[in-house]
Short mmCIF file of C-alpha atoms and ligand atoms in Angstrom, two decimals:
data_model
loop_
_atom_site.label_atom_id
_atom_site.label_comp_id
_atom_site.label_asym_id
_atom_site.label_seq_id
_atom_site.Cartn_x
_atom_site.Cartn_y
_atom_site.Cartn_z
CA MET A 1 169.06 228.74 -7.01
CA VAL A 2 166.27 228.17 -9.51
CA ASP A 3 166.05 230.71 -12.27
CA THR A 4 162.33 231.37 -12.25
CA GLY A 5 162.46 233.60 -15.38
CA ARG A 6 163.90 230.75 -17.40
CA ILE A 7 161.19 228.44 -16.17
CA ALA A 8 158.56 231.02 -17.08
CA ASP A 9 159.91 231.11 -20.61
CA LEU A 10 159.99 227.28 -20.83
CA LEU A 11 156.32 227.15 -19.68
CA LYS A 12 155.39 229.62 -22.45
CA ALA A 13 157.06 227.22 -24.96
CA ARG A 14 155.03 224.29 -23.75
CA LYS A 15 152.30 223.23 -26.14
CA PRO A 16 149.18 221.82 -24.44
CA GLY A 17 148.30 218.41 -25.82
CA PHE A 18 152.06 217.67 -26.45
CA SER A 19 154.85 216.15 -24.33
CA LEU A 20 156.89 218.61 -22.48
CA PRO A 21 160.01 220.43 -23.82
CA GLN A 22 163.22 218.54 -23.24
CA GLU A 23 164.47 220.70 -20.31
CA PHE A 24 161.51 219.60 -18.15
CA TYR A 25 162.62 216.01 -18.30
CA VAL A 26 166.39 216.19 -18.12
CA ASP A 27 167.55 219.42 -16.50
CA ASP A 28 168.90 219.53 -12.93
CA GLU A 29 167.46 223.06 -12.43
CA MET A 30 163.99 221.85 -13.46
CA PHE A 31 164.35 218.98 -11.06
CA ALA A 32 165.06 221.45 -8.27
CA ALA A 33 162.03 223.42 -9.38
CA ASP A 34 159.80 220.25 -9.40
CA MET A 35 160.94 219.39 -5.85
CA GLN A 36 160.00 222.86 -4.58
CA ALA A 37 156.92 223.49 -6.76
CA VAL A 38 155.31 220.04 -6.56
CA PHE A 39 156.86 217.72 -3.89
CA ALA A 40 157.30 220.43 -1.20
CA THR A 41 153.75 221.76 -1.57
CA ASP A 42 151.43 218.97 -2.40
CA TRP A 43 150.21 215.81 -0.69
CA LEU A 44 152.30 212.71 -1.42
CA PHE A 45 151.25 209.17 -1.04
CA ALA A 46 153.42 207.62 1.61
CA CYS A 47 152.13 204.16 2.55
CA ASN A 48 149.14 202.17 3.51
CA VAL A 49 148.03 202.02 7.23
CA ALA A 50 148.62 198.27 7.08
CA GLU A 51 152.41 198.96 6.85
CA ILE A 52 152.36 200.63 10.31
CA LYS A 53 149.68 198.51 12.19
CA ARG A 54 151.13 198.51 15.72
CA PRO A 55 152.21 201.51 17.85
CA GLY A 56 155.87 202.15 17.13
CA ASP A 57 155.71 200.74 13.56
CA TYR A 58 157.24 203.24 11.15
CA ILE A 59 158.27 203.72 7.58
CA THR A 60 160.55 206.47 6.24
CA LEU A 61 160.45 208.15 2.82
CA GLU A 62 162.92 210.45 1.06
CA VAL A 63 161.41 213.60 -0.56
CA GLY A 64 164.22 215.69 -2.07
CA GLY A 65 166.59 216.54 0.77
CA ASP A 66 164.00 215.68 3.44
CA SER A 67 163.27 212.33 5.10
CA ILE A 68 159.90 211.92 6.78
CA ILE A 69 159.06 209.36 9.36
CA VAL A 70 155.48 208.08 9.24
CA LEU A 71 154.53 206.14 12.37
CA ARG A 72 151.70 204.82 14.53
CA ASN A 73 151.68 206.48 17.94
CA ARG A 74 150.58 204.95 21.32
CA ASP A 75 147.05 206.14 20.75
CA GLY A 76 146.88 204.39 17.45
CA GLU A 77 147.07 207.58 15.38
CA VAL A 78 149.23 207.94 12.28
CA LYS A 79 151.65 210.83 12.65
CA ALA A 80 154.49 212.07 10.56
CA PHE A 81 157.69 213.92 11.52
CA PHE A 82 160.70 215.30 9.81
CA ASN A 83 163.50 212.81 10.26
CA THR A 84 165.94 215.42 11.61
CA CYS A 85 167.04 215.57 15.19
CA ARG A 86 166.56 218.81 17.12
CA HIS A 87 170.04 218.49 18.76
CA ARG A 88 172.44 218.95 15.76
CA GLY A 89 170.22 217.57 13.01
CA SER A 90 171.18 214.00 12.46
CA ARG A 91 168.78 211.58 10.74
CA ILE A 92 167.08 209.58 13.45
CA CYS A 93 165.46 206.52 11.70
CA LEU A 94 168.01 205.09 9.24
CA ASN A 95 165.95 202.29 7.96
CA GLU A 96 163.01 202.24 5.38
CA SER A 97 160.75 200.69 7.96
CA GLY A 98 160.84 199.15 11.50
CA ARG A 99 159.40 199.24 14.85
CA VAL A 100 160.52 201.34 17.87
CA ASN A 101 159.49 201.95 21.38
CA ARG A 102 160.73 205.59 21.20
CA LEU A 103 162.65 207.42 18.57
CA VAL A 104 166.39 207.52 19.72
CA CYS A 105 168.86 209.58 17.67
CA PRO A 106 171.82 207.45 16.88
CA TYR A 107 174.27 210.40 17.25
CA HIS A 108 173.97 211.51 20.93
CA GLN A 109 170.91 209.45 21.89
CA TRP A 110 168.35 212.20 22.34
CA VAL A 111 165.08 210.36 22.90
CA TYR A 112 161.69 211.38 21.43
CA GLU A 113 158.24 210.00 22.34
CA LEU A 114 156.12 208.63 19.46
CA ASP A 115 154.27 212.02 19.52
CA GLY A 116 157.51 213.85 18.64
CA LYS A 117 158.16 215.30 22.12
CA LEU A 118 161.83 215.30 23.39
CA ILE A 119 161.83 213.37 26.60
CA ASN A 120 165.50 212.73 27.22
CA ALA A 121 168.64 214.71 26.28
CA ARG A 122 171.37 213.28 28.29
CA GLN A 123 174.18 215.47 29.75
CA MET A 124 172.26 218.65 28.92
CA PRO A 125 172.50 221.25 31.77
CA ASP A 126 169.84 221.55 34.46
CA GLY A 127 167.14 223.85 33.28
CA PHE A 128 167.41 222.84 29.73
CA ASP A 129 163.87 223.16 28.41
CA LYS A 130 163.06 219.97 26.39
CA SER A 131 159.73 221.36 25.40
CA GLY A 132 161.21 223.63 22.79
CA TYR A 133 162.82 220.75 20.94
CA SER A 134 160.01 218.46 19.73
CA LEU A 135 160.37 217.00 16.18
CA LYS A 136 158.90 219.06 13.38
CA PRO A 137 155.63 217.41 12.43
CA ALA A 138 154.67 216.92 8.82
CA ALA A 139 151.04 217.12 7.80
CA VAL A 140 149.29 213.75 7.47
CA GLU A 141 145.89 212.55 6.25
CA VAL A 142 144.60 209.05 6.04
CA ILE A 143 142.10 208.38 3.22
CA CYS A 144 140.70 204.82 2.95
CA GLY A 145 143.89 203.36 4.46
CA MET A 146 146.12 205.50 2.25
CA VAL A 147 148.49 207.71 4.23
CA TYR A 148 149.34 211.00 2.61
CA ILE A 149 151.94 213.35 3.98
CA SER A 150 152.80 216.96 3.06
CA LEU A 151 156.02 218.88 3.70
CA SER A 152 154.05 222.07 3.33
CA ASP A 153 153.07 224.08 6.54
CA ASN A 154 149.87 224.96 4.64
CA PRO A 155 148.92 222.06 2.35
CA PRO A 156 145.78 222.23 0.17
CA SER A 157 142.50 220.65 1.28
CA LEU A 158 141.93 216.92 0.46
CA ASP A 159 138.27 217.14 1.18
CA ARG A 160 137.02 216.89 -2.35
CA TYR A 161 139.35 214.08 -3.04
CA ARG A 162 138.40 212.18 0.10
CA ALA A 163 134.66 212.58 -0.58
CA ALA A 164 135.04 211.47 -4.25
CA VAL A 165 137.12 208.28 -3.79
CA THR A 166 135.77 206.93 -0.58
CA PRO A 167 132.56 205.35 -2.04
CA TYR A 168 134.72 203.43 -4.53
CA ILE A 169 137.39 202.23 -2.11
CA ALA A 170 135.58 201.75 1.23
CA PRO A 171 133.83 198.50 0.18
CA HIS A 172 137.35 196.92 -0.27
CA GLN A 173 137.86 197.56 3.38
CA PRO A 174 141.58 198.53 3.20
CA ASP A 175 141.67 198.90 7.02
CA ARG A 176 141.38 195.16 7.25
CA THR A 177 144.38 194.26 5.08
CA LYS A 178 148.00 193.26 5.66
CA VAL A 179 151.12 193.70 3.62
CA ALA A 180 151.83 190.50 1.49
CA PHE A 181 154.83 191.96 -0.36
CA THR A 182 156.58 195.19 -1.25
CA SER A 183 159.04 195.78 -4.12
CA THR A 184 161.25 198.83 -4.70
CA ILE A 185 162.81 199.53 -7.99
CA ILE A 186 164.99 202.32 -9.34
CA GLU A 187 164.19 203.71 -12.80
CA GLU A 188 166.83 205.63 -14.74
CA ALA A 189 164.19 208.20 -15.90
CA ASN A 190 162.69 211.39 -14.81
CA TRP A 191 159.69 211.10 -12.54
CA LYS A 192 157.39 212.64 -14.98
CA LEU A 193 158.18 209.98 -17.59
CA VAL A 194 157.34 207.32 -14.93
CA ILE A 195 153.93 208.98 -14.25
CA GLU A 196 153.24 209.69 -18.01
CA ASN A 197 153.93 206.01 -18.89
CA ASN A 198 151.56 204.92 -16.22
CA ARG A 199 148.81 207.25 -17.40
CA GLU A 200 148.23 205.51 -20.81
CA CYS A 201 147.74 202.03 -22.02
CA TYR A 202 148.73 202.95 -25.57
CA HIS A 203 151.90 201.11 -24.87
CA CYS A 204 150.29 198.08 -23.24
CA ALA A 205 149.67 195.92 -26.42
CA GLY A 206 153.32 196.17 -27.48
CA ASN A 207 154.88 195.70 -24.12
CA HIS A 208 152.66 194.00 -21.39
CA PRO A 209 151.88 190.36 -22.37
CA GLU A 210 151.29 189.22 -18.69
CA LEU A 211 149.27 192.24 -17.74
CA LEU A 212 147.05 192.04 -20.86
CA VAL A 213 145.81 188.60 -19.91
CA THR A 214 143.55 190.31 -17.45
CA LEU A 215 143.73 194.18 -17.91
CA VAL A 216 141.48 195.86 -20.40
CA GLU A 217 143.27 198.44 -22.46
CA PHE A 218 140.43 200.95 -22.43
CA ALA A 219 140.39 203.56 -19.79
CA LEU A 220 136.81 204.90 -20.35
CA PRO A 221 133.46 203.09 -20.45
CA ASP A 222 132.76 204.81 -23.74
CA ASP A 223 136.28 204.79 -25.17
CA SER A 224 136.06 205.66 -28.97
CA ALA A 225 138.57 202.97 -29.77
CA ALA A 226 136.72 200.30 -27.68
CA THR A 227 135.81 197.05 -29.48
CA ASN A 228 132.25 195.54 -29.32
CA VAL A 229 133.73 192.85 -27.12
CA PHE A 230 134.72 195.52 -24.49
CA LYS A 231 131.34 197.22 -24.86
CA GLY A 232 129.51 193.92 -24.12
CA LEU A 233 131.78 193.19 -21.20
CA MET A 234 131.20 196.72 -19.87
CA ASP A 235 127.40 196.36 -20.07
CA ARG A 236 127.45 193.02 -18.23
CA SER A 237 129.89 194.22 -15.63
CA VAL A 238 127.89 197.47 -14.96
CA ALA A 239 124.72 195.54 -14.47
CA ARG A 240 126.43 193.35 -11.82
CA TRP A 241 128.20 196.21 -10.05
CA ASP A 242 124.92 198.14 -9.97
CA SER A 243 123.26 195.15 -8.32
CA TYR A 244 125.96 195.05 -5.64
CA GLY A 245 125.71 198.89 -5.10
CA LEU A 246 129.39 199.32 -6.13
CA PRO A 247 130.13 202.69 -7.81
CA HIS A 248 131.88 202.57 -11.18
CA GLN A 249 131.36 205.72 -13.24
CA PRO A 250 134.45 207.90 -13.53
CA ALA A 251 134.65 210.17 -10.48
CA ASP A 252 134.92 213.89 -11.12
CA GLY A 253 138.60 214.31 -10.25
CA GLY A 254 139.44 216.92 -12.85
CA ILE A 255 143.16 217.08 -13.47
CA GLU A 256 144.03 216.01 -9.91
CA PHE A 257 142.81 212.47 -9.69
CA ARG A 258 140.95 209.79 -11.49
CA CYS A 259 138.87 206.97 -9.99
CA ILE A 260 136.91 204.42 -12.02
CA ARG A 261 135.90 200.79 -11.78
CA LEU A 262 136.74 198.80 -14.97
CA PRO A 263 136.27 195.07 -15.63
CA PHE A 264 138.96 192.49 -16.22
CA ASN A 265 138.93 190.63 -19.48
CA ASP A 266 136.14 188.06 -19.78
CA GLY A 267 136.71 185.01 -17.65
CA THR A 268 139.55 186.66 -15.56
CA VAL A 269 139.18 188.19 -12.15
CA SER A 270 142.61 189.20 -10.72
CA PHE A 271 146.14 190.16 -11.79
CA THR A 272 147.53 186.63 -12.08
CA MET A 273 149.22 184.93 -14.94
CA ASP A 274 146.00 183.04 -15.75
CA GLY A 275 143.54 185.50 -14.46
CA SER A 276 142.29 183.31 -11.56
CA PRO A 277 142.13 184.82 -8.03
CA ALA A 278 145.41 185.74 -6.36
CA SER A 279 143.95 185.23 -2.92
CA ASN A 280 141.01 182.97 -1.84
CA LYS A 281 140.23 185.22 1.19
CA LEU A 282 138.29 188.09 -0.45
CA LEU A 283 138.47 191.62 0.94
CA GLY A 284 135.78 193.25 2.92
CA ASP A 285 132.44 191.52 2.78
CA PHE A 286 132.85 190.43 -0.84
CA THR A 287 131.64 186.94 -1.82
CA GLU A 288 132.16 187.58 -5.58
CA PRO A 289 135.74 187.44 -6.89
CA ASP A 290 134.98 189.22 -10.14
CA LEU A 291 134.60 192.89 -9.26
CA GLY A 292 136.91 194.22 -11.82
CA SER A 293 139.27 196.82 -10.30
CA VAL A 294 138.91 200.26 -9.05
CA ARG A 295 141.79 202.19 -10.76
CA MET A 296 142.69 205.27 -8.83
CA PHE A 297 145.40 207.70 -10.01
CA ARG A 298 146.44 210.74 -8.13
CA VAL A 299 149.04 213.37 -8.91
CA PRO A 300 151.91 213.70 -8.26
CA ASN A 301 153.10 210.30 -7.13
CA ASN A 302 150.64 207.47 -6.93
CA TRP A 303 148.32 204.92 -8.67
CA ASN A 304 146.47 202.05 -7.33
CA HIS A 305 144.33 199.08 -8.07
CA PHE A 306 141.55 197.84 -5.65
CA LEU A 307 140.30 194.31 -6.58
CA ALA A 308 138.06 191.90 -4.87
CA ASP A 309 140.98 189.85 -3.46
CA HIS A 310 143.91 192.42 -3.12
CA ILE A 311 144.96 195.95 -3.33
CA ILE A 312 148.12 197.36 -5.08
CA HIS A 313 149.62 200.77 -4.33
CA PHE A 314 152.31 202.24 -6.44
CA ARG A 315 154.46 205.14 -5.03
CA VAL A 316 156.73 207.28 -7.01
CA LEU A 317 159.59 209.41 -5.56
CA PRO A 318 162.04 211.38 -7.59
CA LEU A 319 165.69 210.82 -6.74
CA SER A 320 167.26 213.19 -9.30
CA ALA A 321 166.46 214.49 -12.78
CA ASN A 322 167.12 211.03 -14.20
CA ARG A 323 166.41 208.59 -11.30
CA THR A 324 163.13 207.64 -9.77
CA GLU A 325 162.07 205.25 -7.09
CA VAL A 326 158.96 203.17 -7.61
CA ARG A 327 157.64 201.20 -4.70
CA THR A 328 154.80 198.75 -5.07
CA THR A 329 152.81 197.34 -2.11
CA TRP A 330 150.51 194.28 -2.36
CA LEU A 331 147.84 193.98 0.31
CA VAL A 332 145.66 190.93 1.06
CA HIS A 333 142.99 190.33 3.62
CA GLU A 334 144.41 190.57 7.17
CA ASP A 335 143.28 186.99 7.77
CA ALA A 336 144.66 185.49 4.55
CA VAL A 337 147.30 182.85 5.34
CA GLU A 338 150.39 182.84 3.09
CA GLY A 339 150.76 179.32 1.37
CA VAL A 340 147.08 178.58 2.21
CA ASP A 341 145.00 181.46 0.83
CA TYR A 342 147.65 183.03 -1.32
CA ASP A 343 151.03 182.55 -2.91
CA VAL A 344 153.40 185.54 -2.97
CA GLU A 345 154.78 184.76 -6.29
CA ARG A 346 151.40 184.16 -7.94
CA LEU A 347 150.18 187.41 -6.27
CA THR A 348 153.07 189.54 -7.41
CA GLU A 349 154.45 188.13 -10.72
CA VAL A 350 152.26 189.92 -13.22
CA TRP A 351 153.03 193.44 -11.78
CA ILE A 352 156.75 192.61 -11.08
CA ALA A 353 157.07 191.76 -14.82
CA THR A 354 154.96 194.83 -15.76
CA ASN A 355 156.91 197.18 -13.58
CA ASP A 356 160.14 195.95 -15.14
CA GLN A 357 158.69 196.49 -18.66
CA ASP A 358 157.58 199.97 -17.68
CA ARG A 359 160.98 200.67 -16.21
CA ILE A 360 162.65 199.86 -19.56
CA LEU A 361 160.08 201.98 -21.49
CA ALA A 362 160.58 205.02 -19.22
CA GLU A 363 164.41 204.60 -19.37
CA ASN A 364 164.31 204.43 -23.15
CA ASN A 365 161.99 207.44 -23.28
CA HIS A 366 164.44 209.39 -21.05
CA LYS A 367 167.49 208.47 -23.30
CA GLY A 368 165.53 209.44 -26.44
CA ILE A 369 164.54 212.74 -24.92
CA ARG A 370 168.21 213.62 -24.22
CA SER A 371 168.83 213.86 -28.00
CA LYS A 372 168.98 217.10 -29.80
CA ALA A 373 166.50 215.53 -32.23
CA TYR A 374 163.76 215.49 -29.51
CA ARG A 375 160.77 217.66 -30.11
CA PRO A 376 157.53 217.44 -27.96
CA GLY A 377 155.16 215.06 -29.65
CA PRO A 378 151.37 214.97 -29.79
CA PHE A 379 149.22 212.93 -27.43
CA ALA A 380 146.87 210.28 -28.85
CA PRO A 381 143.22 210.44 -27.68
CA SER A 382 143.98 207.55 -25.36
CA GLU A 383 146.63 209.63 -23.77
CA PHE A 384 144.10 212.10 -22.32
CA MET A 385 145.44 211.49 -18.89
CA LEU A 386 148.85 212.71 -20.01
CA ALA A 387 147.28 215.95 -21.17
CA ASN A 388 145.62 216.36 -17.78
CA PHE A 389 148.95 215.65 -16.06
CA SER A 390 150.75 218.15 -18.20
CA GLU A 391 148.11 220.94 -17.45
CA TRP A 392 148.28 220.08 -13.73
CA TYR A 393 152.08 220.15 -13.68
CA ALA A 394 152.40 223.36 -15.68
CA GLY A 395 149.89 224.94 -13.22
CA LYS A 396 152.06 223.99 -10.26
CA LEU A 397 155.20 225.38 -11.90
CA ASP A 398 153.28 228.52 -12.93
CA ASP A 399 152.18 229.06 -9.30
CA PHE A 400 155.84 228.65 -8.28
CA VAL A 401 157.36 231.14 -10.73
CA ARG A 402 154.87 233.92 -10.97
CA PRO A 403 152.42 235.87 -8.86
CA PRO A 404 148.79 234.57 -9.22
CA SER A 405 147.71 237.62 -11.07
CA GLN A 406 150.10 236.80 -13.95
CA ARG A 407 149.49 233.08 -14.21
CA LEU A 408 149.68 231.58 -17.75
CA VAL A 409 147.76 228.39 -16.98
CA ALA A 410 144.22 228.74 -15.90
CA ALA A 411 143.28 227.23 -12.47
CA GLU A 412 141.13 224.16 -12.70
O1 3BY B 501 146.29 200.27 -14.89
C1 3BY B 501 147.41 200.93 -14.67
O2 3BY B 501 148.10 200.74 -13.70
C2 3BY B 501 147.92 201.70 -15.81
C3 3BY B 501 146.72 202.17 -16.69
C4 3BY B 501 147.07 201.79 -18.01
C5 3BY B 501 148.51 201.57 -18.11
N1 3BY B 501 148.91 201.20 -16.73
C6 3BY B 501 149.03 199.73 -16.74
FE1 FES B 502 170.58 213.84 17.57
FE2 FES B 502 172.82 214.78 18.67
S1 FES B 502 172.16 215.07 16.56
S2 FES B 502 171.29 213.51 19.54
FE1 FE B 503 152.83 199.92 -18.61
#
């Protein structure tokens, strides 16, 4: 049981503009609250449609105690179901991904159609009404190839998000991609530290030599810390993007999401060790390999890069207060040929190195926060996305612990 009164007191102790009080990162009760207040109510990034291209292709993801099956049905639609059999509750799909003709429970072999309907329940008596035992569906939305699921029976609208990000992402034609590689790592750190680490590049100069060959450290076109070199690069890039009709200004995502096109360092075009293209087969109808990248971040569990030659999705799923799964998916043009147009190692080595560096940073962050010496510390101006995340998170917990009339944190 979560003690909502204690959480309300901790929320009162939170200082906006500072990292969170210790309990939010390390405490098992807070973790339980996060799973209920955030992960059971909001939309979660699950996968890209390219991961489930054919009818019967599925992936599963663990969200707290729930497992969700995301699959492509016979009509080509993306559907999601709770991975819990309607007989006596066994998990049905036991793998992280695969392809099935029908969903067959491994326990007593109840068989479900790809639309969730129970179609065979052997040895059940005559008159057993299968229609009352369909799999419980989970809400699912597809936005520019990104599959979002929600455990909630009444999830919030994604309309504003969909409308805002589509003009940035659609030109990359994510529907015409294929998976080149996926990596899953476990970080011994609270999920919020994984997200916070991702939301700033204050740490980049000291930690990401491979990434900084190409990635610019500045997150805003008019960053106050930006150098003249960056400003010149930005001006030239903006002129080219405008000539291609590609949107680049920061989208108005408030504290929920952020979407912006930013250039790569001069002379570099993609996340490779030398900045040259990672795939010769460009996405969509692009003919120009240097389009910078659309950086798109969304709470609670996702960030992405959309380049001219590939797309990278990052998915975060909390496992416990001090363990978090980070799954990275690299997508290339669906007609790109491995070994001819792209090489998996060249495509993935920058972010595999970067993810591992970020893992160590988050793990050390978590360890340091466990000390009695930890006190919430102030965000730098370049950590503005952490301030946004903190406001958003506090708002979610506030919704959870108190009636709306008594909310501490103003709605956006
Ligand atoms: O680009 C990213 O994925 C984020 C933004 C800055 C730090 N991190 C590398
Ligand atoms: Fe699934 Fe028995 S629990 S068939
Ligand atoms: Fe990093």
